[in-house]
Structures are given as C-alpha cells and as structure tokens.
Coordinates of C-alpha atoms in Angstrom, one line a residue:
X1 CA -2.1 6.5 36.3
X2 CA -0.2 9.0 34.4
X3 CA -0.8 11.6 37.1
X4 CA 1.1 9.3 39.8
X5 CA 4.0 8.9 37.6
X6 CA 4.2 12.2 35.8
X7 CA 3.2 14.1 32.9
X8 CA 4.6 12.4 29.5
X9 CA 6.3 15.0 27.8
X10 CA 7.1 13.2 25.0
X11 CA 7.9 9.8 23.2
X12 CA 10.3 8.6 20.8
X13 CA 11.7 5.5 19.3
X14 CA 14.5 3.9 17.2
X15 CA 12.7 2.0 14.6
X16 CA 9.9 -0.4 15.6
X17 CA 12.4 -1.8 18.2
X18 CA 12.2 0.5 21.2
X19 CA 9.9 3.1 22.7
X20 CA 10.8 5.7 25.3
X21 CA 8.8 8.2 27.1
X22 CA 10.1 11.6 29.2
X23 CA 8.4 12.6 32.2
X24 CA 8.2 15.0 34.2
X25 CA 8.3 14.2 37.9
X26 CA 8.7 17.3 40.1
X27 CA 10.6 19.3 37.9
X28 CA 13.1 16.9 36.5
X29 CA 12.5 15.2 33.0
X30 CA 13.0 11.3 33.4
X31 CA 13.5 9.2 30.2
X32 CA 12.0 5.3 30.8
X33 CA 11.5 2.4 28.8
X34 CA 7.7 1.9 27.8
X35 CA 6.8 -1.8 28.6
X36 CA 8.2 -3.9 31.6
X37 CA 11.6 -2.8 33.1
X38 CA 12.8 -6.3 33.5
X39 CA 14.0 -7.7 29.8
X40 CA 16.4 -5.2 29.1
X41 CA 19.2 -7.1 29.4
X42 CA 17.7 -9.9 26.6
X43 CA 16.3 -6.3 24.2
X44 CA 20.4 -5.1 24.7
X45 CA 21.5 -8.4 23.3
X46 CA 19.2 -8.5 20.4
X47 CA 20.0 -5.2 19.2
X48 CA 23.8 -5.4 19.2
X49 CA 23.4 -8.7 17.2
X50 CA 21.0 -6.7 14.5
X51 CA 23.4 -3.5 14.6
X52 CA 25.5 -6.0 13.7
X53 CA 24.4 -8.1 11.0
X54 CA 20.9 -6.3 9.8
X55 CA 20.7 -3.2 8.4
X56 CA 20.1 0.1 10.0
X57 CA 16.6 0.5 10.9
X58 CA 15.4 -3.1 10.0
X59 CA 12.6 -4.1 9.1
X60 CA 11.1 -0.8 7.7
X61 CA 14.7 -0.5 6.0
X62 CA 14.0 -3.5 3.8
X63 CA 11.6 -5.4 1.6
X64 CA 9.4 -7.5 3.5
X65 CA 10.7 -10.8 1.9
X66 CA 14.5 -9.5 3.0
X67 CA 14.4 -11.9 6.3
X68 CA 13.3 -15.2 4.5
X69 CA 15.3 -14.8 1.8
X70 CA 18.7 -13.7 3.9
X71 CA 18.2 -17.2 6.1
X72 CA 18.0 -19.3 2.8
X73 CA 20.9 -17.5 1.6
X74 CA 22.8 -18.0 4.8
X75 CA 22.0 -22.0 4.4
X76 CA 23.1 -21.7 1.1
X77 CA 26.4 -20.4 1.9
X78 CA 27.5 -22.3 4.6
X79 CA 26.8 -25.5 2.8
X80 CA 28.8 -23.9 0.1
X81 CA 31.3 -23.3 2.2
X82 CA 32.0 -26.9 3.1
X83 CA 31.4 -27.7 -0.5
X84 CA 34.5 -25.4 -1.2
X85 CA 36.5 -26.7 1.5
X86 CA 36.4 -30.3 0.1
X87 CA 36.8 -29.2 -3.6
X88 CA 40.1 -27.2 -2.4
X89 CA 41.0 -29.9 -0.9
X90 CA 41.5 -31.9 -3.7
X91 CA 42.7 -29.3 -6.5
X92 CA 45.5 -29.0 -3.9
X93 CA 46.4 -32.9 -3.7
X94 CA 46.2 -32.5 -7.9
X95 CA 48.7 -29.7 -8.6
X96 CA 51.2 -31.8 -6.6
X97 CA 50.9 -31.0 -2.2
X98 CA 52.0 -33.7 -0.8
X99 CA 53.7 -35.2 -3.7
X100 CA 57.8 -35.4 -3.2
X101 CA 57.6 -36.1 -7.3
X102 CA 55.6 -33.0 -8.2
X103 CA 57.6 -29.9 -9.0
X104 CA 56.4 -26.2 -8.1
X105 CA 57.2 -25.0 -11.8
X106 CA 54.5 -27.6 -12.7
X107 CA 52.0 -26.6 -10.1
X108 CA 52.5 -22.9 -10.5
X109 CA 52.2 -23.5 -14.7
X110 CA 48.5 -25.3 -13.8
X111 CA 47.4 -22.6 -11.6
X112 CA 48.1 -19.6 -13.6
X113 CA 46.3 -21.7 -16.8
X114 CA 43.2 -21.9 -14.1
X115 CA 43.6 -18.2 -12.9
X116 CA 44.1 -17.3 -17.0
X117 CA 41.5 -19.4 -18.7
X118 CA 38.8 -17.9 -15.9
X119 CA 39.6 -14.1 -16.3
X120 CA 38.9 -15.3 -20.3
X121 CA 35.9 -16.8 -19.3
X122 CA 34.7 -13.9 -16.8
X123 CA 35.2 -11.4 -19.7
X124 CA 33.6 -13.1 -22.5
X125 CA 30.3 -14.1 -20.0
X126 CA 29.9 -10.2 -18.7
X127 CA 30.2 -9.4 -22.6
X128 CA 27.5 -12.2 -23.4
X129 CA 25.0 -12.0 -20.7
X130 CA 25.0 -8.9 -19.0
X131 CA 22.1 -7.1 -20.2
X132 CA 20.3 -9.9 -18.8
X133 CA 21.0 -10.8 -15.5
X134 CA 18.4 -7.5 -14.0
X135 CA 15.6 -9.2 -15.9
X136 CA 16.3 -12.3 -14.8
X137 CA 18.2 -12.0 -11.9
X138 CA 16.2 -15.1 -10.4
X139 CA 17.4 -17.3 -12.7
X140 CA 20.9 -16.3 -13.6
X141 CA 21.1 -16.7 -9.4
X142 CA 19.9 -20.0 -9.5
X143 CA 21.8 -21.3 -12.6
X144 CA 25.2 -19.4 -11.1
X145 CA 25.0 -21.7 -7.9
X146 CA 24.2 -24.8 -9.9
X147 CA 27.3 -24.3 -12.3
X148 CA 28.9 -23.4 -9.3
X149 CA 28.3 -27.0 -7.6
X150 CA 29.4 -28.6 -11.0
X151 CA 32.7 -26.7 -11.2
X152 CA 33.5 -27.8 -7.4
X153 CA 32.6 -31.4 -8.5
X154 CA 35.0 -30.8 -11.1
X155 CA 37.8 -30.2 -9.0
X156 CA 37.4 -33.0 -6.6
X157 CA 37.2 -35.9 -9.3
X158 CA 40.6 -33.8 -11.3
X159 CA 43.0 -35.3 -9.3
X160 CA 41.8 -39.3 -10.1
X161 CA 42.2 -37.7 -13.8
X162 CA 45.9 -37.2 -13.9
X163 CA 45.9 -37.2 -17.8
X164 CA 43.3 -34.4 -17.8
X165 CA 44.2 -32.5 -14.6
X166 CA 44.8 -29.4 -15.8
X167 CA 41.9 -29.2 -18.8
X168 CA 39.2 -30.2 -16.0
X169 CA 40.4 -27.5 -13.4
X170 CA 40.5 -24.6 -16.2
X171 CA 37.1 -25.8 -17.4
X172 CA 35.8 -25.0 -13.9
X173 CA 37.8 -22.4 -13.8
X174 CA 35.8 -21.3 -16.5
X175 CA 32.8 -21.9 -15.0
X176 CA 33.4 -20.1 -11.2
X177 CA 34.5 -17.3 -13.1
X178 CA 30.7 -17.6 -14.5
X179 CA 29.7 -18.0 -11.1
X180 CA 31.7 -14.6 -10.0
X181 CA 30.3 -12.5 -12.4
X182 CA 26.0 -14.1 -12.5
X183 CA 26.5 -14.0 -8.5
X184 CA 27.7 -10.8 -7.8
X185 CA 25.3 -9.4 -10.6
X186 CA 22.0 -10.8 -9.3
X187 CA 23.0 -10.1 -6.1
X188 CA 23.7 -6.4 -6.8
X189 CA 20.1 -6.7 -8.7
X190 CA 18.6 -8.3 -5.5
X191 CA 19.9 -5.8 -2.9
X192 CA 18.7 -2.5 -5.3
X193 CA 15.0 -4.4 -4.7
X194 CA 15.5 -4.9 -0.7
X195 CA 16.7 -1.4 -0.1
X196 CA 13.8 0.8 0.7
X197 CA 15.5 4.1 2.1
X198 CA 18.5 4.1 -0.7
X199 CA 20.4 2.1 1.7
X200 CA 21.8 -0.7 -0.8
X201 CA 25.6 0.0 0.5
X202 CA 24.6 -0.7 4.1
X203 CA 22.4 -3.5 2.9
X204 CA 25.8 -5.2 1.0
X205 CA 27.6 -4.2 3.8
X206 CA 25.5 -6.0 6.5
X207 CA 25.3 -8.9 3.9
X208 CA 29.0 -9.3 3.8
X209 CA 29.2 -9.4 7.6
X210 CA 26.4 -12.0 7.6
X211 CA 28.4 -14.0 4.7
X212 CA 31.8 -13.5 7.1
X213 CA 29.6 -15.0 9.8
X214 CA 29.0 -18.2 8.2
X215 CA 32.2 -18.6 6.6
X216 CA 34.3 -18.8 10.0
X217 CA 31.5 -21.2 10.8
X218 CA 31.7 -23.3 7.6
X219 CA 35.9 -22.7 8.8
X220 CA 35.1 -24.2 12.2
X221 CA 33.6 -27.1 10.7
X222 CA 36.0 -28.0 7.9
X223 CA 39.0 -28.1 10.5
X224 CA 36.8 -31.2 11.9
X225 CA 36.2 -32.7 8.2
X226 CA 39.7 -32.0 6.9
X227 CA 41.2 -35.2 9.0
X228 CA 38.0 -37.4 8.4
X229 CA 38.0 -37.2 4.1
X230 CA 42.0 -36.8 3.6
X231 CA 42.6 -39.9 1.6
X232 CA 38.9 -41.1 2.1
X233 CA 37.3 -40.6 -1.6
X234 CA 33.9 -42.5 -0.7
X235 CA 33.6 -40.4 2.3
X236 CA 34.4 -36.9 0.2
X237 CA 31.4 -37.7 -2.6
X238 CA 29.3 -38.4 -0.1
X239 CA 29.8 -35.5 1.9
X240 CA 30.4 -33.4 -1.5
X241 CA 26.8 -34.3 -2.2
X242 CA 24.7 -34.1 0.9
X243 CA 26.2 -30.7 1.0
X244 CA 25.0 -29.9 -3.1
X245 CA 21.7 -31.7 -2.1
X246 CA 21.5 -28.9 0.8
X247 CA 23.1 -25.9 -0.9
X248 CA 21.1 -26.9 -4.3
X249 CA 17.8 -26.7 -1.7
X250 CA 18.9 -23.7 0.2
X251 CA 19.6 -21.4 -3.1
X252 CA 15.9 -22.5 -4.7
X253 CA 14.1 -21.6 -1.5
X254 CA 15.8 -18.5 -1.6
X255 CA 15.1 -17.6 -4.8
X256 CA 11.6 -18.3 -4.2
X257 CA 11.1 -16.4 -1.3
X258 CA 11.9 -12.9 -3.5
X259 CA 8.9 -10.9 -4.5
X260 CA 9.8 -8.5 -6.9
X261 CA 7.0 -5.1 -7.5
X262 CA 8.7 -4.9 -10.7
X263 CA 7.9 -6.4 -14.0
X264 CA 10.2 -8.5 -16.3
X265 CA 9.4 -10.3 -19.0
X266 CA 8.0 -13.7 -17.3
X267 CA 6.2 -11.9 -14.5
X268 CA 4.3 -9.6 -16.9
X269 CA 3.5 -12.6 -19.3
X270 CA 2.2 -14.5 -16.3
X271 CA -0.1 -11.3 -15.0
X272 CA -1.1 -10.3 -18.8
X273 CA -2.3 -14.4 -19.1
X274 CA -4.3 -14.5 -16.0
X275 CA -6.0 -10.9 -16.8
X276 CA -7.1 -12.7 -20.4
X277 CA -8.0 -16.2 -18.7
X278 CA -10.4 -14.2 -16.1
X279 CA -10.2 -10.6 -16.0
X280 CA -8.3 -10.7 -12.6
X281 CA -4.6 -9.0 -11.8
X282 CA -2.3 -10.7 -10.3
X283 CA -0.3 -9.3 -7.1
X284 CA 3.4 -9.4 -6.7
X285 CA 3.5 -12.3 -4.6
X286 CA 1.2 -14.3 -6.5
X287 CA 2.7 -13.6 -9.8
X288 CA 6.5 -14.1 -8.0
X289 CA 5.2 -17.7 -6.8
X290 CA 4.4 -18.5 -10.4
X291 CA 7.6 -16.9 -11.9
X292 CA 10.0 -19.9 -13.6
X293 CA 13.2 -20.1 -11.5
X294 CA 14.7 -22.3 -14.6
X295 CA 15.7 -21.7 -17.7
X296 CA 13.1 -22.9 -20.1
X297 CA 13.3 -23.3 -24.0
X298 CA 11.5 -23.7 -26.8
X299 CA 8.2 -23.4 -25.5
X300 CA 6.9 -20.1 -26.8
X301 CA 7.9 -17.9 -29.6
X302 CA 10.8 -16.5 -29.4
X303 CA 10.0 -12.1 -28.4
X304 CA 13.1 -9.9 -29.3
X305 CA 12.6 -6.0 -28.2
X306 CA 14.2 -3.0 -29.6
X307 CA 15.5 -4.5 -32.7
X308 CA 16.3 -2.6 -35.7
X309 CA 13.6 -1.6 -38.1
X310 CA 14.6 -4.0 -41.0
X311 CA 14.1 -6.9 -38.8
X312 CA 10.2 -5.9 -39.0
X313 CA 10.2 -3.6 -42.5
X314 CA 11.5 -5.2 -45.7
X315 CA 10.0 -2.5 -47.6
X316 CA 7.4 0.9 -47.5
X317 CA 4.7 -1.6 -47.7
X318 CA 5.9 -3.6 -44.8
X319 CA 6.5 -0.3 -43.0
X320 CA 3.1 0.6 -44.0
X321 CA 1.7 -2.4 -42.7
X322 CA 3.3 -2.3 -39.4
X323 CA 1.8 1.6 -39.1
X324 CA -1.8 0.4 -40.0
X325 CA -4.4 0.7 -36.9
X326 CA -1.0 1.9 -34.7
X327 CA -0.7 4.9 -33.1
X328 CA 1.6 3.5 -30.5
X329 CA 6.2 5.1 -30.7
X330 CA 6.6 1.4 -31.6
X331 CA 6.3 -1.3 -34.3
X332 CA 5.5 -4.9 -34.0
X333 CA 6.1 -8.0 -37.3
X334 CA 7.0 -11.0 -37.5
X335 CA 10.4 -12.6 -38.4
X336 CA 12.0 -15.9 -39.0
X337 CA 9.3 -17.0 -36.3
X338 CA 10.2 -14.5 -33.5
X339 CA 7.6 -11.6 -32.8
X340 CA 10.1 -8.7 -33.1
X341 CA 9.4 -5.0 -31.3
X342 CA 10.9 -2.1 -32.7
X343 CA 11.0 0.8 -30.0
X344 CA 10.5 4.8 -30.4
X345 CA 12.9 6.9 -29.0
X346 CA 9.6 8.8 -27.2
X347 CA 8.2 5.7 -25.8
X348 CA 7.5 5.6 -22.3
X349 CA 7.6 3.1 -19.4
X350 CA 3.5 1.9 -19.8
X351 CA 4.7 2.5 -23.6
X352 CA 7.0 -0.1 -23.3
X353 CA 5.2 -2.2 -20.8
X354 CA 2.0 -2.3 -23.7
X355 CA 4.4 -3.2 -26.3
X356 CA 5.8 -6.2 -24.2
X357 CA 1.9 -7.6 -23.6
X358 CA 1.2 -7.1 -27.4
X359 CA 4.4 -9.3 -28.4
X360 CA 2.7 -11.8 -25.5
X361 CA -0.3 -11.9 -27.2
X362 CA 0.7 -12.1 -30.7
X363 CA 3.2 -15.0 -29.3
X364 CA 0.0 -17.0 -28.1
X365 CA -1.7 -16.3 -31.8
X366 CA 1.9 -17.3 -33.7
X367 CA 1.4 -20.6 -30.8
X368 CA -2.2 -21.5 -31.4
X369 CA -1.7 -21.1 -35.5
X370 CA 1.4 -23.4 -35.7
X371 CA 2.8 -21.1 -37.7
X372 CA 6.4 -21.2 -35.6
X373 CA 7.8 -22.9 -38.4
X374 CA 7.0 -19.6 -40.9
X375 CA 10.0 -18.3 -42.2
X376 CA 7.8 -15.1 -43.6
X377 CA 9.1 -16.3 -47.3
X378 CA 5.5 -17.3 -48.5
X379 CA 3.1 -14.3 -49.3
X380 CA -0.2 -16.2 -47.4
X381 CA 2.2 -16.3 -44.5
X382 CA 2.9 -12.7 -44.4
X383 CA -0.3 -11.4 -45.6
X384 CA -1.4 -13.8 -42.1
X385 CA 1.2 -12.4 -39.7
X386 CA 0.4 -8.7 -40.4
X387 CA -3.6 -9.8 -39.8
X388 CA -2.1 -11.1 -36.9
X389 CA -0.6 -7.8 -35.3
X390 CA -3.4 -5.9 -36.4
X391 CA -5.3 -8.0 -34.5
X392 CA -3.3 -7.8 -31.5
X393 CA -3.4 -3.8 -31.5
X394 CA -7.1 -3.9 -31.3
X395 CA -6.9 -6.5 -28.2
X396 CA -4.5 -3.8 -26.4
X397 CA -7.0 -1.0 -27.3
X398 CA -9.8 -2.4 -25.0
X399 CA -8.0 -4.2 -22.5
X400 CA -4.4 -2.2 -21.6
X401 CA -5.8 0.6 -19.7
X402 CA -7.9 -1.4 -17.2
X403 CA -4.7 -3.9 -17.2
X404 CA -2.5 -0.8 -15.9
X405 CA -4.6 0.4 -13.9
X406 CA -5.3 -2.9 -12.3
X407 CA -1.8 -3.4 -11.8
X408 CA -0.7 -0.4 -10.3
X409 CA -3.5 -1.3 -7.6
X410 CA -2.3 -4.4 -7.5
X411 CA 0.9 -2.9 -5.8
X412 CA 3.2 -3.4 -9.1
X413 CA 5.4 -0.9 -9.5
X414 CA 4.6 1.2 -12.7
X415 CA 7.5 3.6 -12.6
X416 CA 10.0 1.2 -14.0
X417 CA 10.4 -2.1 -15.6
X418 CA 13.0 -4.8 -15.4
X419 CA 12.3 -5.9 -19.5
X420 CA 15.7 -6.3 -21.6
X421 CA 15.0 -4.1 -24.6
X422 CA 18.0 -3.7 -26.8
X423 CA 19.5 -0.4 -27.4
X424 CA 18.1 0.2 -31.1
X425 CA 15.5 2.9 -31.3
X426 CA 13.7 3.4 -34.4
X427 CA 11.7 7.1 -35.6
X428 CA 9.5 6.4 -38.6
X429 CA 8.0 8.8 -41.3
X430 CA 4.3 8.1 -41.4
X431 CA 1.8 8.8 -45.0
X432 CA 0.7 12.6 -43.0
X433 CA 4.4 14.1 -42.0

C-alpha cells in the first residue's frame, strides 16, 4: 500500500495529539496527516483550545490526576465566584452605597480597618503555619476554602449587624487574608507535584487562564443575579448556600482526586499500618484515597520531629538510654506524652523516612498502653517508655528494609519526602568517641 503512495521517509509528532508522515512521491517529499483526512477542522479546534488553557505538551506534561482535579477545581471556582459576587454585594450596601446618610470618610475608615486588620492577619498566619502547608497541602486547601465560605457568609449577614459592621467585616478580613496565603501556598505545593518536565510556571500560567475563564463566566452570570437578590435577603442565603453546598462539594472532590508519590506524615502512617496489619504496601493511589482531607485531633499521640535534644535527654543517662540498641543519626523518647525525634545533621531521606515509622510505631505502643496521660515524672513510667523505644528500634531492624524497598516498587517516590521536621539538628558524643 505504501508502495502506491510512496516511501515514508519519516514520522513525527507533537505530543500524543498529532502524527505526520513525509513521503516521497516522485521526487518530491509530501508531509500528510496519519489517520483520515476529513476531521481536521474538529483536531484544529481542539488544539487551539488546549494551547490555550492546558499546558504545553499535555498529558505527558502533567500528573496523571492533573485533568480530574483541574475540572473540580474549575467547579469550585466558578461557584466561588458567584459566592463572591453576592458577599460583595452586600459589604458594599454596609459601608454605606446607596445610603444618602452614609458619609465616604466613614466608608473609607471601615475599609482601610478591613484592608489593615487582613495584612495583620496574612502576616501572623504565614509566620504560624507555613512550614506546614507542603505536608499538608491537602488539608490546609480544603480548610482555606471552607474559612473562605465562612468569611463571605460573614459579609453578607454584616450589613443586618449595623452595631457590629465593621468588627464582622475585619474578622473576615482576617480570615480571606488566611485564605490568600493557605490557597496560594497549597496551590504552589500542588502545581510543583503536576509538573513533570519542570514546567510549573506554564502550568500556573495555564491555570490562571483557566481561572480567568471561569471568572468572566461567573461575571456573566452575576450581571443576571445582581437585579434578582438586590434587596431580596431570602433569595441571597439561599443562593449564598446552594452555591457553598456546591463550592464546599467541588473543592473536596478535588482534593480527593490528587495522588501524591510523595510521603507526608499521614500517607506514610497509613502505608507503615497496612505493611504491619498484612505485610502488603500500599500504592500512591491507594494510600491518597485513604489520606484524611480534615483536620483531626486528639486521636493519636502527639509526633514532634527535629526537636532539640533536651526535649528527649534530661541527663547522660537519658542520653544513654536513647543511644542503647541505636545506631540510627537520630534519637527517639518520650515527653509530656508526645513521642519526640531528635534528627542528625547526617541523616538521610530513608534516614528520616525510618525515623518517621519508628515514632508511628512507638505512637501505637504509647496508644495501646494508655499511657498518654504520662507526664514522664514517675520513674516506672520512664524506665517503661525507654523499654518502649527500644522496642521500637528492634521492630525497624527487621521490617524497614523490605518496607523501602516495597515502597519504592510500589511507585512512591523515595528521593524526597514531604514530613515537617523542624530545623533543630542534634550531633551526640557516644561511650566509644
């Protein structure tokens, strides 16, 4: 068939999109479309729209959960969008539009106090919580679009508050500054995990078309609502929720949809749990779908990693306890009820990744003893706790080195982790140096 045609010379494609052959038909080199000739204008379409919005050289540029979650997230916004619209709305009818009796020193005093008390808050929550928003970028995402929903509910009950106007709309003030600063965090988080080529600026780039996209659509819309809701409170909340009920929906789905190769605290926990239950690893997606998307407390013992040595050595026979049957660059004790890590400055990334399962485990022993309660005061307590970790380096012994490799064919990544450790590294004298 090829001999009718011509000899193919050669192929080539752009991504997984389009493939082209050359032939050569009596002495001239022809390029032509492989497949039929027909759909071209439909192909020509498609790909202006993904030049567009997607990034260059989609899919194989991205993670493979990039689609699902970008969809979610595109739900999310635009019901956000109409969310804000409303919210606006109202925070403008407070500070005085439309009022002959309201004065513009007054409305300009309430808006810098909402502008002021929100840089405050944006400062003091980056200072706070920073650190944490990689390991938990799931969550923080979550919790950033449900405080997000609260301050907007805020704004639109402020102005049937006239007393309390301006304390309600610096409060969520307060709390969208939040929002700023755990959105465009986890977001920044999420888009270093979709990129696969180094491409994260063309990913945010593309993302911010997408989010333009939806906002002149959510634009669109909210000229039509604008004359429906003005002085129509009942109508407002009702929209104001089916719009939280579907943004709310939207951001957990999307959450939900990320599989992350990388472990953090909760996703390491979960794999280390199922390896003791049953000897079998986890993959990325099935750990991801067990992940908690919520902020839990109180349920386990508290873990804190890279602390400093006195929170684990009170004295050279504590220190010589936490060095007995440990050849690991770390320490492990127990503290005021919290298993406490205390890092080497030599300790690698499976170094690291060991400690965090041997704080897991001797969590679940502090757990099953009832022992939570301990203050490490009473000498039977302490003698108990060091028995404990002594314990718990044996376990790691035998089982870490058929966990890691498990893992790593399990698809995890192994090169890096996404655990908070503090910034405290520890180098210890042992009884030989």
């Amino acid at each position: 068939m090829e001999t009718d045609k011509g000899v193919v010379l050669a192929t080539e494609r752009y991504g997984s999109a389009e493939s082209w052959k050359y032939v050569s038909n009596d002495g001239v080199m022809e390029r032509r479309r492989d497949g039929s000739e027909g759909h071209s204008g439909g192909n020509s379409v498609f790909g202006v729209f993904k030049s567009v919005f997607l990034p260059q050289g989609y899919p194989e540029s991205v993670s493979d959960d990039y689609l699902q979650y970008q969809f979610w997230d595109t739900m999310q916004a635009f019901s956000s969008s109409l969310s804000g619209t409303l919210a606006t709305q109202a925070s403008l009818r407070g500070v005085g539009v439309g009022n002959q009796e309201a004065t513009v020193a007054a409305a300009t005093v309430t808006w810098l106090l909402k502008d002021g008390t929100g840089m405050l808050g944006r400062i003091l929550f980056a200072w706070r919580k920073g650190s944490k928003l990689d390991s938990e970028a799931k969550k923080w995402r979550l919790f950033a679009d449900v405080l997000n929903d609260i301050a907007m509910f805020m704004e639109i009950l402020a102005p049937y508050f006239p007393a309390c106007f301006t304390f309600i709309v610096c409060t969520a003030g307060i709390f969208k500054s939040i929002v700023g600063v755990a959105g465009g965090a986890t977001r920044a988080a999420l888009t270093f995990h979709q990129a696969r080529r180094d491409n994260m600026a063309d990913i945010s780039a593309k993302d911010g078309s997408q989010e333009t996209l939806v906002n002149l659509a959510g634009l669109l819309v909210s000229l039509i609502l604008i004359p429906l809701v003005t002085d129509n409170p009942v109508l407002t909340l009702c929209l104001f929720f089916l719009f939280t009920v579907l943004h709310l929906f939207a951001n957990y789905k999307a959450v939900r949809s990320v599989v992350m190769e990388t472990f953090n605290e909760a996703r390491l926990s979960i794999v280390l749990q199922q390896y003791l239950k049953d000897k079998r690893i986890l993959s990325p997606p099935e750990a991801n779908q067990r992940e908690p998307v919520f902020f839990e407390f109180g349920q386990t013992v508290p873990i804190k990693l890279g602390v400093r040595l006195q929170e684990i050595a009170q004295s050279p026979e504590d220190l010589q306890l936490a060095l007995k049957e440990n050849s690991m660059p770390y320490l492990l004790g127990v503290r005021n009820g919290c298993v406490c890590v205390c890092l080497g400055p030599e300790a690698s990334v499976s170094d690291e990744i060991r400690a965090m399962c041997q704080a897991v485990v001797l969590s679940n022993m502090l757990s099953s003893s009832n022992s939570r309660e301990a203050t490490g005061a009473a000498p039977k307590q302490q003698k108990g706790h060091w028995e404990m970790v002594h314990k718990s380096h044996k376990l790691m012994d035998a089982i870490f080195n058929p966990l890691l490799k498990g893992a790593e064919a399990a698809g995890w990544d192994m090169r890096r982790t996404l655990i908070d450790w503090d910034e405290w590294r520890v180098e210890w004298k042992t009884k030989s140096s």
